Amino acid sequence: MLALGAALLLPGCAGQDGDAAAQAEAKQATVTIESGANRHVFKVDLARTPEQQKQGLMFRTGIPADGGMLFAPYPPEGGPPREASFWMKDTPSSLDLIFIRADGTIATIAENTIPFSEDLVKSGEPVAAVLEINGGRAAELGISPGDKVRW
């Protein structure tokens, strides 16, 4: 994280202090995306706390095809939805970041993020949750903005 204030805006960029504790506390969630007549189900880690969201999928490889991480609620400290900003520092896997509005619809998808990049990946509008899945998976499944997400 850049600074404490930015820490909640930039999941996936912390150092390794507390990584094991953050992962150990992570819970699983089932996420369903309704894309037209198709339904896609993911079993993901749930990042709810600031520490879990700071850790994100850093250092993780071998993410299952229908796995990933859900950052919900976003922001973790509560309050109204806000623009999300992530980076891929210390993240060895390319990811698709699915930015989800408060009404459960997909606002935007940042596809195939660049591993280890410190460039900011922004939602472009206020969001209430973010789903990270394997890079290219959203296009492969036909997931697009406007699709409905439930967990």
C-alpha positions as protocol buffer text, in pm:
chain_id: "A"
residue {
  index: 1
  type: MET
  ca { x: 0 y: 0 z: 0 }
}
residue {
  index: 2
  type: LEU
  ca { x: 117 y: 350 z: -69 }
}
residue {
  index: 3
  type: ALA
  ca { x: -7 y: 505 z: 252 }
}
residue {
  index: 4
  type: LEU
  ca { x: -263 y: 422 z: 515 }
}
residue {
  index: 5
  type: GLY
  ca { x: -534 y: 615 z: 332 }
}
residue {
  index: 6
  type: ALA
  ca { x: -447 y: 445 z: 5 }
}
residue {
  index: 7
  type: ALA
  ca { x: -419 y: 107 z: 172 }
}
residue {
  index: 8
  type: LEU
  ca { x: -788 y: 38 z: 131 }
}
residue {
  index: 9
  type: LEU
  ca { x: -784 y: 155 z: -229 }
}
residue {
  index: 10
  type: LEU
  ca { x: -499 y: -65 z: -345 }
}
residue {
  index: 11
  type: PRO
  ca { x: -562 y: -428 z: -251 }
}
residue {
  index: 12
  type: GLY
  ca { x: -295 y: -677 z: -343 }
}
residue {
  index: 13
  type: CYS
  ca { x: 7 y: -460 z: -277 }
}
residue {
  index: 14
  type: ALA
  ca { x: 108 y: -510 z: 85 }
}
residue {
  index: 15
  type: GLY
  ca { x: 425 y: -665 z: 218 }
}
residue {
  index: 16
  type: GLN
  ca { x: 427 y: -1014 z: 362 }
}
residue {
  index: 17
  type: ASP
  ca { x: 376 y: -912 z: 726 }
}
residue {
  index: 18
  type: GLY
  ca { x: 54 y: -1070 z: 842 }
}
residue {
  index: 19
  type: ASP
  ca { x: -7 y: -1250 z: 511 }
}
residue {
  index: 20
  type: ALA
  ca { x: -55 y: -1590 z: 673 }
}
residue {
  index: 21
  type: ALA
  ca { x: -297 y: -1450 z: 929 }
}
residue {
  index: 22
  type: ALA
  ca { x: -500 y: -1268 z: 662 }
}
residue {
  index: 23
  type: GLN
  ca { x: -527 y: -1581 z: 446 }
}
residue {
  index: 24
  type: ALA
  ca { x: -612 y: -1800 z: 743 }
}
residue {
  index: 25
  type: GLU
  ca { x: -906 y: -1574 z: 830 }
}
residue {
  index: 26
  type: ALA
  ca { x: -1040 y: -1571 z: 473 }
}
residue {
  index: 27
  type: LYS
  ca { x: -1376 y: -1738 z: 425 }
}
residue {
  index: 28
  type: GLN
  ca { x: -1520 y: -1891 z: 111 }
}
residue {
  index: 29
  type: ALA
  ca { x: -1813 y: -1752 z: -84 }
}
residue {
  index: 30
  type: THR
  ca { x: -2015 y: -1875 z: -381 }
}
residue {
  index: 31
  type: VAL
  ca { x: -2054 y: -1608 z: -648 }
}
residue {
  index: 32
  type: THR
  ca { x: -2304 y: -1646 z: -933 }
}
residue {
  index: 33
  type: ILE
  ca { x: -2291 y: -1429 z: -1243 }
}
residue {
  index: 34
  type: GLU
  ca { x: -2601 y: -1425 z: -1463 }
}
residue {
  index: 35
  type: SER
  ca { x: -2493 y: -1346 z: -1817 }
}
residue {
  index: 36
  type: GLY
  ca { x: -2795 y: -1361 z: -2045 }
}
residue {
  index: 37
  type: ALA
  ca { x: -2929 y: -1716 z: -2022 }
}
residue {
  index: 38
  type: ASN
  ca { x: -2600 y: -1844 z: -1878 }
}
residue {
  index: 39
  type: ARG
  ca { x: -2506 y: -1875 z: -1512 }
}
residue {
  index: 40
  type: HIS
  ca { x: -2144 y: -1894 z: -1402 }
}
residue {
  index: 41
  type: VAL
  ca { x: -2062 y: -2010 z: -1049 }
}
residue {
  index: 42
  type: PHE
  ca { x: -1735 y: -1933 z: -874 }
}
residue {
  index: 43
  type: LYS
  ca { x: -1609 y: -2060 z: -536 }
}
residue {
  index: 44
  type: VAL
  ca { x: -1391 y: -1775 z: -414 }
}
residue {
  index: 45
  type: ASP
  ca { x: -1209 y: -1652 z: -108 }
}
residue {
  index: 46
  type: LEU
  ca { x: -1395 y: -1370 z: 64 }
}
residue {
  index: 47
  type: ALA
  ca { x: -1187 y: -1066 z: 158 }
}
residue {
  index: 48
  type: ARG
  ca { x: -1392 y: -862 z: 405 }
}
residue {
  index: 49
  type: THR
  ca { x: -1144 y: -697 z: 639 }
}
residue {
  index: 50
  type: PRO
  ca { x: -894 y: -424 z: 548 }
}
residue {
  index: 51
  type: GLU
  ca { x: -611 y: -673 z: 608 }
}
residue {
  index: 52
  type: GLN
  ca { x: -765 y: -937 z: 380 }
}
residue {
  index: 53
  type: GLN
  ca { x: -834 y: -678 z: 111 }
}
residue {
  index: 54
  type: LYS
  ca { x: -480 y: -544 z: 140 }
}
residue {
  index: 55
  type: GLN
  ca { x: -344 y: -898 z: 88 }
}
residue {
  index: 56
  type: GLY
  ca { x: -575 y: -988 z: -201 }
}
residue {
  index: 57
  type: LEU
  ca { x: -429 y: -1257 z: -427 }
}
residue {
  index: 58
  type: MET
  ca { x: -68 y: -1150 z: -376 }
}
residue {
  index: 59
  type: PHE
  ca { x: 188 y: -1426 z: -423 }
}
residue {
  index: 60
  type: ARG
  ca { x: -85 y: -1671 z: -529 }
}
residue {
  index: 61
  type: THR
  ca { x: -54 y: -1898 z: -830 }
}
residue {
  index: 62
  type: GLY
  ca { x: -263 y: -2190 z: -943 }
}
residue {
  index: 63
  type: ILE
  ca { x: -599 y: -2016 z: -895 }
}
residue {
  index: 64
  type: PRO
  ca { x: -873 y: -2265 z: -993 }
}
residue {
  index: 65
  type: ALA
  ca { x: -1061 y: -2192 z: -1316 }
}
residue {
  index: 66
  type: ASP
  ca { x: -1374 y: -2113 z: -1115 }
}
residue {
  index: 67
  type: GLY
  ca { x: -1191 y: -1962 z: -819 }
}
residue {
  index: 68
  type: GLY
  ca { x: -1076 y: -1615 z: -724 }
}
residue {
  index: 69
  type: MET
  ca { x: -1145 y: -1357 z: -456 }
}
residue {
  index: 70
  type: LEU
  ca { x: -1442 y: -1136 z: -372 }
}
residue {
  index: 71
  type: PHE
  ca { x: -1375 y: -803 z: -201 }
}
residue {
  index: 72
  type: ALA
  ca { x: -1704 y: -738 z: -24 }
}
residue {
  index: 73
  type: PRO
  ca { x: -1805 y: -511 z: 119 }
}
residue {
  index: 74
  type: TYR
  ca { x: -1597 y: -257 z: -65 }
}
residue {
  index: 75
  type: PRO
  ca { x: -1471 y: -42 z: 96 }
}
residue {
  index: 76
  type: PRO
  ca { x: -1412 y: -277 z: 390 }
}
residue {
  index: 77
  type: GLU
  ca { x: -1469 y: -10 z: 655 }
}
residue {
  index: 78
  type: GLY
  ca { x: -1823 y: 45 z: 528 }
}
residue {
  index: 79
  type: GLY
  ca { x: -1986 y: 357 z: 402 }
}
residue {
  index: 80
  type: PRO
  ca { x: -2119 y: 426 z: 55 }
}
residue {
  index: 81
  type: PRO
  ca { x: -1963 y: 267 z: -253 }
}
residue {
  index: 82
  type: ARG
  ca { x: -1661 y: 447 z: -392 }
}
residue {
  index: 83
  type: GLU
  ca { x: -1426 y: 420 z: -687 }
}
residue {
  index: 84
  type: ALA
  ca { x: -1195 y: 122 z: -648 }
}
residue {
  index: 85
  type: SER
  ca { x: -827 y: 133 z: -738 }
}
residue {
  index: 86
  type: PHE
  ca { x: -609 y: -179 z: -744 }
}
residue {
  index: 87
  type: TRP
  ca { x: -258 y: -267 z: -854 }
}
residue {
  index: 88
  type: MET
  ca { x: -93 y: -601 z: -926 }
}
residue {
  index: 89
  type: LYS
  ca { x: 233 y: -554 z: -733 }
}
residue {
  index: 90
  type: ASP
  ca { x: 341 y: -893 z: -593 }
}
residue {
  index: 91
  type: THR
  ca { x: 59 y: -1063 z: -785 }
}
residue {
  index: 92
  type: PRO
  ca { x: 212 y: -1324 z: -1020 }
}
residue {
  index: 93
  type: SER
  ca { x: -114 y: -1413 z: -1198 }
}
residue {
  index: 94
  type: SER
  ca { x: -297 y: -1217 z: -1464 }
}
residue {
  index: 95
  type: LEU
  ca { x: -646 y: -1141 z: -1334 }
}
residue {
  index: 96
  type: ASP
  ca { x: -978 y: -1005 z: -1455 }
}
residue {
  index: 97
  type: LEU
  ca { x: -1112 y: -749 z: -1208 }
}
residue {
  index: 98
  type: ILE
  ca { x: -1491 y: -734 z: -1215 }
}
residue {
  index: 99
  type: PHE
  ca { x: -1618 y: -414 z: -1054 }
}
residue {
  index: 100
  type: ILE
  ca { x: -1969 y: -453 z: -911 }
}
residue {
  index: 101
  type: ARG
  ca { x: -2218 y: -174 z: -839 }
}
residue {
  index: 102
  type: ALA
  ca { x: -2435 y: -160 z: -526 }
}
residue {
  index: 103
  type: ASP
  ca { x: -2730 y: -296 z: -727 }
}
residue {
  index: 104
  type: GLY
  ca { x: -2527 y: -610 z: -812 }
}
residue {
  index: 105
  type: THR
  ca { x: -2465 y: -530 z: -1177 }
}
residue {
  index: 106
  type: ILE
  ca { x: -2120 y: -528 z: -1332 }
}
residue {
  index: 107
  type: ALA
  ca { x: -1994 y: -175 z: -1390 }
}
residue {
  index: 108
  type: THR
  ca { x: -1669 y: -254 z: -1570 }
}
residue {
  index: 109
  type: ILE
  ca { x: -1420 y: -535 z: -1621 }
}
residue {
  index: 110
  type: ALA
  ca { x: -1044 y: -482 z: -1628 }
}
residue {
  index: 111
  type: GLU
  ca { x: -931 y: -781 z: -1832 }
}
residue {
  index: 112
  type: ASN
  ca { x: -595 y: -957 z: -1823 }
}
residue {
  index: 113
  type: THR
  ca { x: -416 y: -735 z: -1575 }
}
residue {
  index: 114
  type: ILE
  ca { x: -39 y: -734 z: -1597 }
}
residue {
  index: 115
  type: PRO
  ca { x: 130 y: -941 z: -1324 }
}
residue {
  index: 116
  type: PHE
  ca { x: 354 y: -741 z: -1087 }
}
residue {
  index: 117
  type: SER
  ca { x: 242 y: -408 z: -1240 }
}
residue {
  index: 118
  type: GLU
  ca { x: 220 y: -102 z: -1018 }
}
residue {
  index: 119
  type: ASP
  ca { x: -8 y: 76 z: -1266 }
}
residue {
  index: 120
  type: LEU
  ca { x: -346 y: 155 z: -1113 }
}
residue {
  index: 121
  type: VAL
  ca { x: -651 y: -37 z: -1233 }
}
residue {
  index: 122
  type: LYS
  ca { x: -959 y: 174 z: -1159 }
}
residue {
  index: 123
  type: SER
  ca { x: -1329 y: 95 z: -1155 }
}
residue {
  index: 124
  type: GLY
  ca { x: -1424 y: 425 z: -1320 }
}
residue {
  index: 125
  type: GLU
  ca { x: -1726 y: 468 z: -1093 }
}
residue {
  index: 126
  type: PRO
  ca { x: -1830 y: 391 z: -734 }
}
residue {
  index: 127
  type: VAL
  ca { x: -1857 y: 17 z: -665 }
}
residue {
  index: 128
  type: ALA
  ca { x: -1971 y: -196 z: -371 }
}
residue {
  index: 129
  type: ALA
  ca { x: -1764 y: -509 z: -447 }
}
residue {
  index: 130
  type: VAL
  ca { x: -1483 y: -637 z: -667 }
}
residue {
  index: 131
  type: LEU
  ca { x: -1442 y: -991 z: -797 }
}
residue {
  index: 132
  type: GLU
  ca { x: -1099 y: -1112 z: -908 }
}
residue {
  index: 133
  type: ILE
  ca { x: -1087 y: -1417 z: -1136 }
}
residue {
  index: 134
  type: ASN
  ca { x: -824 y: -1563 z: -1368 }
}
residue {
  index: 135
  type: GLY
  ca { x: -719 y: -1334 z: -1651 }
}
residue {
  index: 136
  type: GLY
  ca { x: -920 y: -1391 z: -1967 }
}
residue {
  index: 137
  type: ARG
  ca { x: -1191 y: -1589 z: -1788 }
}
residue {
  index: 138
  type: ALA
  ca { x: -1458 y: -1316 z: -1819 }
}
residue {
  index: 139
  type: ALA
  ca { x: -1421 y: -1303 z: -2199 }
}
residue {
  index: 140
  type: GLU
  ca { x: -1406 y: -1682 z: -2221 }
}
residue {
  index: 141
  type: LEU
  ca { x: -1739 y: -1709 z: -2040 }
}
residue {
  index: 142
  type: GLY
  ca { x: -1903 y: -1409 z: -2211 }
}
residue {
  index: 143
  type: ILE
  ca { x: -1929 y: -1207 z: -1889 }
}
residue {
  index: 144
  type: SER
  ca { x: -1982 y: -837 z: -1958 }
}
residue {
  index: 145
  type: PRO
  ca { x: -2087 y: -507 z: -1799 }
}
residue {
  index: 146
  type: GLY
  ca { x: -2452 y: -508 z: -1698 }
}
residue {
  index: 147
  type: ASP
  ca { x: -2452 y: -878 z: -1599 }
}
residue {
  index: 148
  type: LYS
  ca { x: -2595 y: -952 z: -1253 }
}
residue {
  index: 149
  type: VAL
  ca { x: -2372 y: -1079 z: -971 }
}
residue {
  index: 150
  type: ARG
  ca { x: -2497 y: -1249 z: -651 }
}
residue {
  index: 151
  type: TRP
  ca { x: -2316 y: -1396 z: -349 }
}
